[in-house]
PDB file of C-alpha atoms and ligand atoms in Angstrom:
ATOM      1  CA  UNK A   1     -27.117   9.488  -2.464  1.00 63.00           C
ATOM      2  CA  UNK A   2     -27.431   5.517  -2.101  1.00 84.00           C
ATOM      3  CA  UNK A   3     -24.661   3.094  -3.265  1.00 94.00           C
ATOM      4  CA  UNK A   4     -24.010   1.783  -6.860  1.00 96.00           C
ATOM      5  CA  UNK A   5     -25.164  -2.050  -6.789  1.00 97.00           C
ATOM      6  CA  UNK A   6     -23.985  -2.082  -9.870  1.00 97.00           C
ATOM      7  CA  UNK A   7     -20.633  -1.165  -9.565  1.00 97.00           C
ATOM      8  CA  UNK A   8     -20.213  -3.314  -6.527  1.00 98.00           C
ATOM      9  CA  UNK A   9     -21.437  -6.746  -8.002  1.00 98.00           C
ATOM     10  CA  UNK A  10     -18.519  -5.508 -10.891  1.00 98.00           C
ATOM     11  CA  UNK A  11     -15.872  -5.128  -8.641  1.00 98.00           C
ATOM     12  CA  UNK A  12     -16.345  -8.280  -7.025  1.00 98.00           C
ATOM     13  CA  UNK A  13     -16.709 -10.732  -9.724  1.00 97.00           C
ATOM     14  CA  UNK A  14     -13.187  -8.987 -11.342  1.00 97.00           C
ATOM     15  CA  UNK A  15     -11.614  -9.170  -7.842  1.00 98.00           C
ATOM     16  CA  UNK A  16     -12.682 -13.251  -7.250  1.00 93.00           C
ATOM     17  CA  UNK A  17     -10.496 -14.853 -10.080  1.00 93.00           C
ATOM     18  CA  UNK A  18      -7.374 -13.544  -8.175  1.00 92.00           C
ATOM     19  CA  UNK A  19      -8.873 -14.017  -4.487  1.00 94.00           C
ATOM     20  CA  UNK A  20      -8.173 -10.185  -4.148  1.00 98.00           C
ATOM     21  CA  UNK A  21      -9.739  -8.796  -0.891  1.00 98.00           C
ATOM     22  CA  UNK A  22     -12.549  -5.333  -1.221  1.00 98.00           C
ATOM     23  CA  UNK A  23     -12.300  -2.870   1.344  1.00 98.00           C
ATOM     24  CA  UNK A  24     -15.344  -0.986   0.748  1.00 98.00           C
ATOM     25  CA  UNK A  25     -13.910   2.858   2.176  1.00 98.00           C
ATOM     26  CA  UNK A  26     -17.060   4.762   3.751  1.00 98.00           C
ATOM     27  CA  UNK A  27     -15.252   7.528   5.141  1.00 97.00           C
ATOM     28  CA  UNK A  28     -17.315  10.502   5.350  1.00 95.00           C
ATOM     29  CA  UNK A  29     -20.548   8.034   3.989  1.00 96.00           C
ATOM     30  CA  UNK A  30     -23.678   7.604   6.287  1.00 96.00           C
ATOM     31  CA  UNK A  31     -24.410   4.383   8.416  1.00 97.00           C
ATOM     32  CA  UNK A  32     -27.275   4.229   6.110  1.00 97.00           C
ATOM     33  CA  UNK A  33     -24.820   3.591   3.386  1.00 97.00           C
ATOM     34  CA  UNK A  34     -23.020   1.213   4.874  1.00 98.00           C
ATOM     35  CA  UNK A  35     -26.089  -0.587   5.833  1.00 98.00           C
ATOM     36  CA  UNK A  36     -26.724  -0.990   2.086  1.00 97.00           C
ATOM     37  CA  UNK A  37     -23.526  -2.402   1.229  1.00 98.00           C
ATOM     38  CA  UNK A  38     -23.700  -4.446   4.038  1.00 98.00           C
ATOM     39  CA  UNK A  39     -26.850  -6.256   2.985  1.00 98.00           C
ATOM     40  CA  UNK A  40     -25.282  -6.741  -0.555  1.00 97.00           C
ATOM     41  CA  UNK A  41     -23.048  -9.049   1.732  1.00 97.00           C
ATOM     42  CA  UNK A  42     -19.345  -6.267   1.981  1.00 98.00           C
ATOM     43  CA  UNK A  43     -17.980  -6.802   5.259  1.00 98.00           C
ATOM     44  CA  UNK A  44     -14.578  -5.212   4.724  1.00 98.00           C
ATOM     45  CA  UNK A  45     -15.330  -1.335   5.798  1.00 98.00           C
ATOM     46  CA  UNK A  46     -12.032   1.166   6.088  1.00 98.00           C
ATOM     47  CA  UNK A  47     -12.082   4.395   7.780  1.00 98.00           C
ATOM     48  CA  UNK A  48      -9.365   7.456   7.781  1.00 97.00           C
ATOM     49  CA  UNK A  49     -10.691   8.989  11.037  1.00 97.00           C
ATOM     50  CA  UNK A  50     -10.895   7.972  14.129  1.00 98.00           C
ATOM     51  CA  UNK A  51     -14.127   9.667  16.082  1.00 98.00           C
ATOM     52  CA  UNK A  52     -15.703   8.734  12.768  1.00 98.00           C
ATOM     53  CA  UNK A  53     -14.458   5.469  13.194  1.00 98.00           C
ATOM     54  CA  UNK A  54     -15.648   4.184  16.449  1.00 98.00           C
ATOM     55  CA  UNK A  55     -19.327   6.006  16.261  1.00 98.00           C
ATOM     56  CA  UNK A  56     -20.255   3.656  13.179  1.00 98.00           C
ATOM     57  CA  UNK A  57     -18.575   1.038  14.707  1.00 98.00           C
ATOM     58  CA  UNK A  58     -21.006   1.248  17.695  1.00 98.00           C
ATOM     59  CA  UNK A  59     -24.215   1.898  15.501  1.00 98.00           C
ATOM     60  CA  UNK A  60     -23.515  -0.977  12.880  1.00 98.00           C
ATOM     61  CA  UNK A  61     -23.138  -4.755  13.166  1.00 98.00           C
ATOM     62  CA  UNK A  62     -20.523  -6.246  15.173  1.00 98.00           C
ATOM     63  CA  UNK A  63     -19.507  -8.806  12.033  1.00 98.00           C
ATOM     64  CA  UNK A  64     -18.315  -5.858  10.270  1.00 98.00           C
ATOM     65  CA  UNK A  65     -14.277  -5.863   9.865  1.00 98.00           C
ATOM     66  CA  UNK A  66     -13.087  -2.631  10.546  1.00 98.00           C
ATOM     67  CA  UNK A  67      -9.964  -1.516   8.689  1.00 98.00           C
ATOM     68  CA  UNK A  68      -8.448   1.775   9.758  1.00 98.00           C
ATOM     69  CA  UNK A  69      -6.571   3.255   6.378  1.00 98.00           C
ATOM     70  CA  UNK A  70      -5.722   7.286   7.749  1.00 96.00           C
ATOM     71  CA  UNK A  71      -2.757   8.393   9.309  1.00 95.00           C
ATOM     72  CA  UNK A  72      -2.989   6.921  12.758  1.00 97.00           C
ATOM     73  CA  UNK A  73      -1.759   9.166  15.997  1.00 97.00           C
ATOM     74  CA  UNK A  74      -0.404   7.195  18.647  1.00 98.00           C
ATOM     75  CA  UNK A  75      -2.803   9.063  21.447  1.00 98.00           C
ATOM     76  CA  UNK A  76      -6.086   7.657  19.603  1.00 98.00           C
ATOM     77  CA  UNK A  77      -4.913   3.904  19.058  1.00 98.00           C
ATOM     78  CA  UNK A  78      -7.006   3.158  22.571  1.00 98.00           C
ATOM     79  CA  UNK A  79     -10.244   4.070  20.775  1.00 98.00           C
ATOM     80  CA  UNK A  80      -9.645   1.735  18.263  1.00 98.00           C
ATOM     81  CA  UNK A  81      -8.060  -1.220  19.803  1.00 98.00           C
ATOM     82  CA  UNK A  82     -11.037  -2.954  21.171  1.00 98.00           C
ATOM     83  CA  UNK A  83     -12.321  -4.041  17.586  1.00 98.00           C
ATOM     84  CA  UNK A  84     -10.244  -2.801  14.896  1.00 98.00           C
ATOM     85  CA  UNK A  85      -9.407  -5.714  12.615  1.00 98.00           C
ATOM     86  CA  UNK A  86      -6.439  -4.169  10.189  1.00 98.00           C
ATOM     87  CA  UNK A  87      -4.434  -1.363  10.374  1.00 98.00           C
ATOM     88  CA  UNK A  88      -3.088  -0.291   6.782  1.00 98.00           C
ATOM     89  CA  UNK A  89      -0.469   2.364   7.177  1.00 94.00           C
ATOM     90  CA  UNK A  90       1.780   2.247  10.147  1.00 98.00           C
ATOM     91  CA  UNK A  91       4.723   3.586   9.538  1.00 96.00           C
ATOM     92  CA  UNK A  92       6.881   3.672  12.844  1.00 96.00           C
ATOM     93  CA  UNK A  93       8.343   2.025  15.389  1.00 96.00           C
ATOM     94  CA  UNK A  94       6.969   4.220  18.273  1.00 96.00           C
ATOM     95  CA  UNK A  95       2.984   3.290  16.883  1.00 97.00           C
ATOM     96  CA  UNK A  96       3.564  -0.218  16.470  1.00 97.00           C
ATOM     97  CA  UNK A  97       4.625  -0.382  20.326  1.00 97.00           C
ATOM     98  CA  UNK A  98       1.400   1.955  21.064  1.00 98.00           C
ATOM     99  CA  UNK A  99      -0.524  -0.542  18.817  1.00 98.00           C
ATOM    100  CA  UNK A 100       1.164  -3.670  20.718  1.00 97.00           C
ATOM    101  CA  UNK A 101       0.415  -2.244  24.035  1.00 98.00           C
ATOM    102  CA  UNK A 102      -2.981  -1.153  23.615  1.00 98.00           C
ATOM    103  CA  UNK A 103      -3.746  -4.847  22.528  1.00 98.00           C
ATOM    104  CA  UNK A 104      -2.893  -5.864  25.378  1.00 98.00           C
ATOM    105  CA  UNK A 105      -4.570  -4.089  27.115  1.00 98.00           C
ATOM    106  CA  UNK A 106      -7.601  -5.529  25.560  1.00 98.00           C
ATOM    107  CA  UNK A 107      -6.489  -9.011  25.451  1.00 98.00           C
ATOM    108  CA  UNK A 108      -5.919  -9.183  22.143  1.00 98.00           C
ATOM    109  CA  UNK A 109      -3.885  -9.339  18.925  1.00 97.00           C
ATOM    110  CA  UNK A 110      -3.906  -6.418  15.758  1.00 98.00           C
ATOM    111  CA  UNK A 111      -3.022  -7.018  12.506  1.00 98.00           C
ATOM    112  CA  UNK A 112      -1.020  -4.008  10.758  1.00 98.00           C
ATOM    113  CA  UNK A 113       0.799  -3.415   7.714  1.00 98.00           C
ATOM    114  CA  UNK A 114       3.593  -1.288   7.104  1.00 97.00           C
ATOM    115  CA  UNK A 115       2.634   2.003   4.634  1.00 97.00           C
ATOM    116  CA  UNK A 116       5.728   2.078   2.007  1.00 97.00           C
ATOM    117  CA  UNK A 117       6.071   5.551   0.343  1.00 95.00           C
ATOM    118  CA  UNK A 118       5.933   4.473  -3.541  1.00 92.00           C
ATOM    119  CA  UNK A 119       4.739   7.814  -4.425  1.00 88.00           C
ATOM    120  CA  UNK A 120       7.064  10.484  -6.295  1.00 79.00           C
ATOM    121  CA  UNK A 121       4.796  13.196  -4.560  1.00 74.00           C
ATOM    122  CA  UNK A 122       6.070  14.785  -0.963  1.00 72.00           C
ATOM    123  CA  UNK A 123       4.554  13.452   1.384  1.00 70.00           C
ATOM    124  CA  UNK A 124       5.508  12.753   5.032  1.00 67.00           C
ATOM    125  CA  UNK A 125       3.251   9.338   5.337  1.00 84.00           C
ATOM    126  CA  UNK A 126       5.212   5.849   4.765  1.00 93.00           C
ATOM    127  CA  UNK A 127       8.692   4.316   5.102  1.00 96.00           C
ATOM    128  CA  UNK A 128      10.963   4.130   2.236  1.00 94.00           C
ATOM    129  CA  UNK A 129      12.561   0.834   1.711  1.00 94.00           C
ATOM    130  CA  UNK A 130      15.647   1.444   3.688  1.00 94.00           C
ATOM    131  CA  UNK A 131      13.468   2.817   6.323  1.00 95.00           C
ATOM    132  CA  UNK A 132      11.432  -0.057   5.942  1.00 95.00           C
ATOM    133  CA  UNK A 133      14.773  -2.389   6.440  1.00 93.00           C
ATOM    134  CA  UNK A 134      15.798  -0.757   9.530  1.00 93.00           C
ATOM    135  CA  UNK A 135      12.443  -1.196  11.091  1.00 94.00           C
ATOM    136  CA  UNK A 136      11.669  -4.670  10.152  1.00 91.00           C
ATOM    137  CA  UNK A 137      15.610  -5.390  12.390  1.00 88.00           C
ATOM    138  CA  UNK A 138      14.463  -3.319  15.226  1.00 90.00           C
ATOM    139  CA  UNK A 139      11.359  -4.910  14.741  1.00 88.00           C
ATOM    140  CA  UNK A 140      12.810  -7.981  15.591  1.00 83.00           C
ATOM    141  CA  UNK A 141      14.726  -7.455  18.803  1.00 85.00           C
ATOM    142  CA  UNK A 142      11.366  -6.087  20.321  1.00 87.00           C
ATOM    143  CA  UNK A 143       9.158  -9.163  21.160  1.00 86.00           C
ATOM    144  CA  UNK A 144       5.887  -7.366  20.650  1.00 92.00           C
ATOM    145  CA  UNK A 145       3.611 -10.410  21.504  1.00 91.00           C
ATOM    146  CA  UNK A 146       0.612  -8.813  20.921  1.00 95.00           C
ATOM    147  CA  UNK A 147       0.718  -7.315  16.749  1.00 95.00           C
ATOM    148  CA  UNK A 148       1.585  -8.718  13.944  1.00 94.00           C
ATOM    149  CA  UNK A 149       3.226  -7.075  10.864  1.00 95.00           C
ATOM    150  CA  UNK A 150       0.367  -8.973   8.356  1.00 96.00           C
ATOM    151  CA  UNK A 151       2.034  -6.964   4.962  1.00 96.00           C
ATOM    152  CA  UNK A 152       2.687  -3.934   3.405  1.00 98.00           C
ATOM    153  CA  UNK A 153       0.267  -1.013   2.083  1.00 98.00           C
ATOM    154  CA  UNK A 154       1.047   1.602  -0.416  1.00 97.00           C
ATOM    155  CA  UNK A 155      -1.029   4.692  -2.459  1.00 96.00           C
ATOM    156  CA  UNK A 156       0.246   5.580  -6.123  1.00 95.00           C
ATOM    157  CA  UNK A 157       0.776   9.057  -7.174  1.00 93.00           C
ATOM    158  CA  UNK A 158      -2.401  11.518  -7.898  1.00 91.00           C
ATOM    159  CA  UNK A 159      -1.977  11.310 -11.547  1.00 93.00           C
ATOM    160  CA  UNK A 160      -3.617  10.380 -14.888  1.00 94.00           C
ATOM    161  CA  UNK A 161      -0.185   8.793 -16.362  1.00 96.00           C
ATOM    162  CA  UNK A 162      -0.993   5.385 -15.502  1.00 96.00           C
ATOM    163  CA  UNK A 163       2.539   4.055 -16.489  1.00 97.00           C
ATOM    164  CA  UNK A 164       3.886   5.853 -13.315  1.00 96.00           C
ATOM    165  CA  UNK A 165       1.069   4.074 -11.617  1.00 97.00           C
ATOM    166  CA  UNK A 166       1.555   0.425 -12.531  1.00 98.00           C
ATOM    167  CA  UNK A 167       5.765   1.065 -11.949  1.00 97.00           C
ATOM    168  CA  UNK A 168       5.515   2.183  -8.448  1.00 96.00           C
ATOM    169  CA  UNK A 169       2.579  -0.687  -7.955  1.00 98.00           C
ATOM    170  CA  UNK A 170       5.593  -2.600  -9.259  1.00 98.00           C
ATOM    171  CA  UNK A 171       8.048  -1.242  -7.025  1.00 97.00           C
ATOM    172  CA  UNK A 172       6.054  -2.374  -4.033  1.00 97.00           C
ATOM    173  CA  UNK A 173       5.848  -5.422  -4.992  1.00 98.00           C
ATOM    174  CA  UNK A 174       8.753  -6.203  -5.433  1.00 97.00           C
ATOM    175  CA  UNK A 175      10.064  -5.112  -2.134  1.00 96.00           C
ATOM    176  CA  UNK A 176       6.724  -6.919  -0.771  1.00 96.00           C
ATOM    177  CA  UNK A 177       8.610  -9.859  -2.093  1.00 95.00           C
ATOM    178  CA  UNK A 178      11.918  -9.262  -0.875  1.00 93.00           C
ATOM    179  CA  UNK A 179      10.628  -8.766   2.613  1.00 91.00           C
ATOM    180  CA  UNK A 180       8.563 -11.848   2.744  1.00 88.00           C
ATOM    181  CA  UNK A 181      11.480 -13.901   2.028  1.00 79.00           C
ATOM    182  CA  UNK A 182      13.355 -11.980   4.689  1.00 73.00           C
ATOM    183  CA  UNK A 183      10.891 -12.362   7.057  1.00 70.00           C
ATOM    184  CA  UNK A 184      10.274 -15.968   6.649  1.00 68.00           C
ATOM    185  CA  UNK A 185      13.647 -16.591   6.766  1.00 68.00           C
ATOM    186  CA  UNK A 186      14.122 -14.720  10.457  1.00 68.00           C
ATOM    187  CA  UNK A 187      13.700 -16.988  13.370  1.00 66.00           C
ATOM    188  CA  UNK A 188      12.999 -14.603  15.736  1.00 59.00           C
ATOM    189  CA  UNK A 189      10.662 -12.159  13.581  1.00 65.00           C
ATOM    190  CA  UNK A 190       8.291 -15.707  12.201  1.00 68.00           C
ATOM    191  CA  UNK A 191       5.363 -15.545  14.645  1.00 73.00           C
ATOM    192  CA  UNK A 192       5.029 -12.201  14.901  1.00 81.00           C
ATOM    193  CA  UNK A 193       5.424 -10.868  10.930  1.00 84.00           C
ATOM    194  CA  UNK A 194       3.740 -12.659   7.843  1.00 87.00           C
ATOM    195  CA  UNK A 195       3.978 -10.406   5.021  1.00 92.00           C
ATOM    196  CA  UNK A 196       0.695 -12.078   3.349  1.00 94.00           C
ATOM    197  CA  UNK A 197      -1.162  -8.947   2.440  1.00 97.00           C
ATOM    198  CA  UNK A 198      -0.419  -6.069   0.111  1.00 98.00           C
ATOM    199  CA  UNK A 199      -2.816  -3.642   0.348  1.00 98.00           C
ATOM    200  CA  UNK A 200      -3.024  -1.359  -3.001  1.00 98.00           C
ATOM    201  CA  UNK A 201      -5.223   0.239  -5.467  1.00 98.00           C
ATOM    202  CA  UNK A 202      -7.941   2.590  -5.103  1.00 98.00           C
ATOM    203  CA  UNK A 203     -11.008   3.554  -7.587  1.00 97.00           C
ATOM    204  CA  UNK A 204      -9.010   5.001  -9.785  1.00 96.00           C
ATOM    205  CA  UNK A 205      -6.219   2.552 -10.210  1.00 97.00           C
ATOM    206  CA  UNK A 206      -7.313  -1.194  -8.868  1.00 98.00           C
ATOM    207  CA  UNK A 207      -7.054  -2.701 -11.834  1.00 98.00           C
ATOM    208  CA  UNK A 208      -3.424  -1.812 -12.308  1.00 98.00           C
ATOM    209  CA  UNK A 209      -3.024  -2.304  -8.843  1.00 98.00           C
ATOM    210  CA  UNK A 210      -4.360  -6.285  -9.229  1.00 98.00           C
ATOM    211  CA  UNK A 211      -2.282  -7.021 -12.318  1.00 98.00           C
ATOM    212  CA  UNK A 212       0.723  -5.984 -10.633  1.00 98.00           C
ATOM    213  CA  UNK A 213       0.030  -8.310  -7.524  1.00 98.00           C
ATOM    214  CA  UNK A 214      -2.377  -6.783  -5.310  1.00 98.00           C
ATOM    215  CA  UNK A 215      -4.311  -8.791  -2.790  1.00 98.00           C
ATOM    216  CA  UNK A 216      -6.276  -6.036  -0.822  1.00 98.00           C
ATOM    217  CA  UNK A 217      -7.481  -2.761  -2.624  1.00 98.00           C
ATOM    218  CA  UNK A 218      -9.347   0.393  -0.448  1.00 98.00           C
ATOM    219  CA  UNK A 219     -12.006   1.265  -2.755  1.00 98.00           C
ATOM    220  CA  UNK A 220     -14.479   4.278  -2.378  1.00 98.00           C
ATOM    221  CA  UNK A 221     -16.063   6.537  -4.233  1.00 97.00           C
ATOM    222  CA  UNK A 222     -16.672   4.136  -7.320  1.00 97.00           C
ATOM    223  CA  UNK A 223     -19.103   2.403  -4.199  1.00 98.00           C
ATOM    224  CA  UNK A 224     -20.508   4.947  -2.759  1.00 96.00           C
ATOM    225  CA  UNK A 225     -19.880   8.030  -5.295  1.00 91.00           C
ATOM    226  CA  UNK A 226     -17.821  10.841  -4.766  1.00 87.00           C
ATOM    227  CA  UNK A 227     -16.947  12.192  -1.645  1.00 84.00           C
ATOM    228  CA  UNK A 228     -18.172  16.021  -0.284  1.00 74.00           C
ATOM    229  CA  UNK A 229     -15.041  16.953   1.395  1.00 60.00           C
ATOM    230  CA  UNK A 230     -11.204  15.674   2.067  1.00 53.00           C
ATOM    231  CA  UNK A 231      -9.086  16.247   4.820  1.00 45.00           C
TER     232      UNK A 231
HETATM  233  C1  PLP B 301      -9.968   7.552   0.692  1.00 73.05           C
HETATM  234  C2  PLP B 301      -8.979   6.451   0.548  1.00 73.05           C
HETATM  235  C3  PLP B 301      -9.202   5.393  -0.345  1.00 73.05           C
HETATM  236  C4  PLP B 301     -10.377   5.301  -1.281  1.00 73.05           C
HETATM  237  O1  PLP B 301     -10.298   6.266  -2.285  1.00 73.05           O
HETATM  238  P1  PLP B 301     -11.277   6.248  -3.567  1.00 73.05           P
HETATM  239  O2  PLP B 301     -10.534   7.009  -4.592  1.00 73.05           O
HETATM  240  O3  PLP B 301     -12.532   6.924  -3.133  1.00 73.05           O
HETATM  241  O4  PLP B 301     -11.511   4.836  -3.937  1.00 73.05           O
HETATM  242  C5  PLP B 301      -8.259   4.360  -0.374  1.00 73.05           C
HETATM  243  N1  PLP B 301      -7.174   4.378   0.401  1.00 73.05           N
HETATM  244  C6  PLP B 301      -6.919   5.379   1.268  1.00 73.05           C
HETATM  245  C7  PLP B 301      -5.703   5.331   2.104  1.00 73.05           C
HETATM  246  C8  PLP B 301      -7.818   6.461   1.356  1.00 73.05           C
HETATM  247  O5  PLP B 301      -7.533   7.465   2.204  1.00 73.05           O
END
């Protein structure tokens, strides 16, 4: 129990030379936990579910930024929308209009990022690039005034060969690229999407993750030890 100080103060001092952003991941952790971190001075908390979600959100302080990293169902975006800061891993047309509508609702505006399947492992989470195309065009013809596509978010494969880990880190970065030049270059699509964050690496792989251009990584159990039980 308790989080690792040390490992925290680490983390951060190798993340500041690049500017590179810590989301501290408490998912299944305890308020108490959080509370911990929180007094070290994290403010970046992601969560994967979404009951989980909104009752620490209630119990903790309201300076926390709340990133929600899970696979996000369009039915629960309402619970979220009132104070959810980023949403990592949207991967469809039909929850970005959910997402949009919902922040209207609440009079405001919610930063996602598209998830990018980099993975060679079957999954059915994230866009692959020509996926990813297709929905940045439709993208544009919809006027969603109330999102904005804020970069791109992508998981490695489960694996200890960390050469297949830094390539497909690679991979999305250089489609991160590609897409920010497309993007900027898209009248219609400016206000609305500013590829400016690329959210990868976990505890297992940030390192790679930051030399190959990460600006945001998720990080977990290296903070608050390993977890009791997964999805
Ligand atoms: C759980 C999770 C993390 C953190 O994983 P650790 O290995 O504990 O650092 C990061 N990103 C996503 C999407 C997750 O679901």
């Amino acid at each position: 129990m308790g989080i690792d100080k040390a490992a925290y103060y680490r983390i951060k001092s190798e993340l500041a030379p690049g500017n590179v952003d810590l989301v501290a991941v408490s998912k299944t952790k305890t308020v108490e936990d959080i509370e911990e971190l929180y007094q070290l001075g994290q403010r970046d908390f992601g969560e994967n579910y979404v009951q989980e979600l909104v009752d620490k959100a209630d119990r903790l302080p309201k300076d926390i930024r709340w990133h929600f990293i899970g696979h996000l169902q369009s039915n629960k975006v309402k619970y979220i929308a009132p104070f959810i800061s980023l949403i990592h891993g949207v991967d469809s047309l039909k929850l970005l209009t959910e997402i949009n509508k919902q922040a209207l609702r609440n009079e405001r505006n919610i930063d996602c990022l598209l998830q990018v399947h980099i993975a060679q492992e079957e999954t059915k989470f994230g866009l692959d690039e020509a996926e990813l195309s297709h929905l940045l065009h439709q993208f544009e013809n919809l006027h969603l005034q109330n999102i904005r596509v804020y970069g791109l978010m992508g998981m490695a494969s489960f694996t200890d060969d960390m050469n297949k880990v830094r390539n497909e880190f690679r991979s999305l970065k250089h489609i991160f690229d590609k897409y920010a030049t497309f993007t900027n270059a898209s009248e219609i699509i400016r206000e609305s999407c500013d590829l400016a964050v690329l959210s990868m690496g976990m505890s297992s792989d940030y390192s790679i993750a930051v030399e190959e251009g990460s600006n945001m990584v998720r990080i977990g159990s290296l903070l608050f030890g390993a977890r009791q039980y997964e999805e």
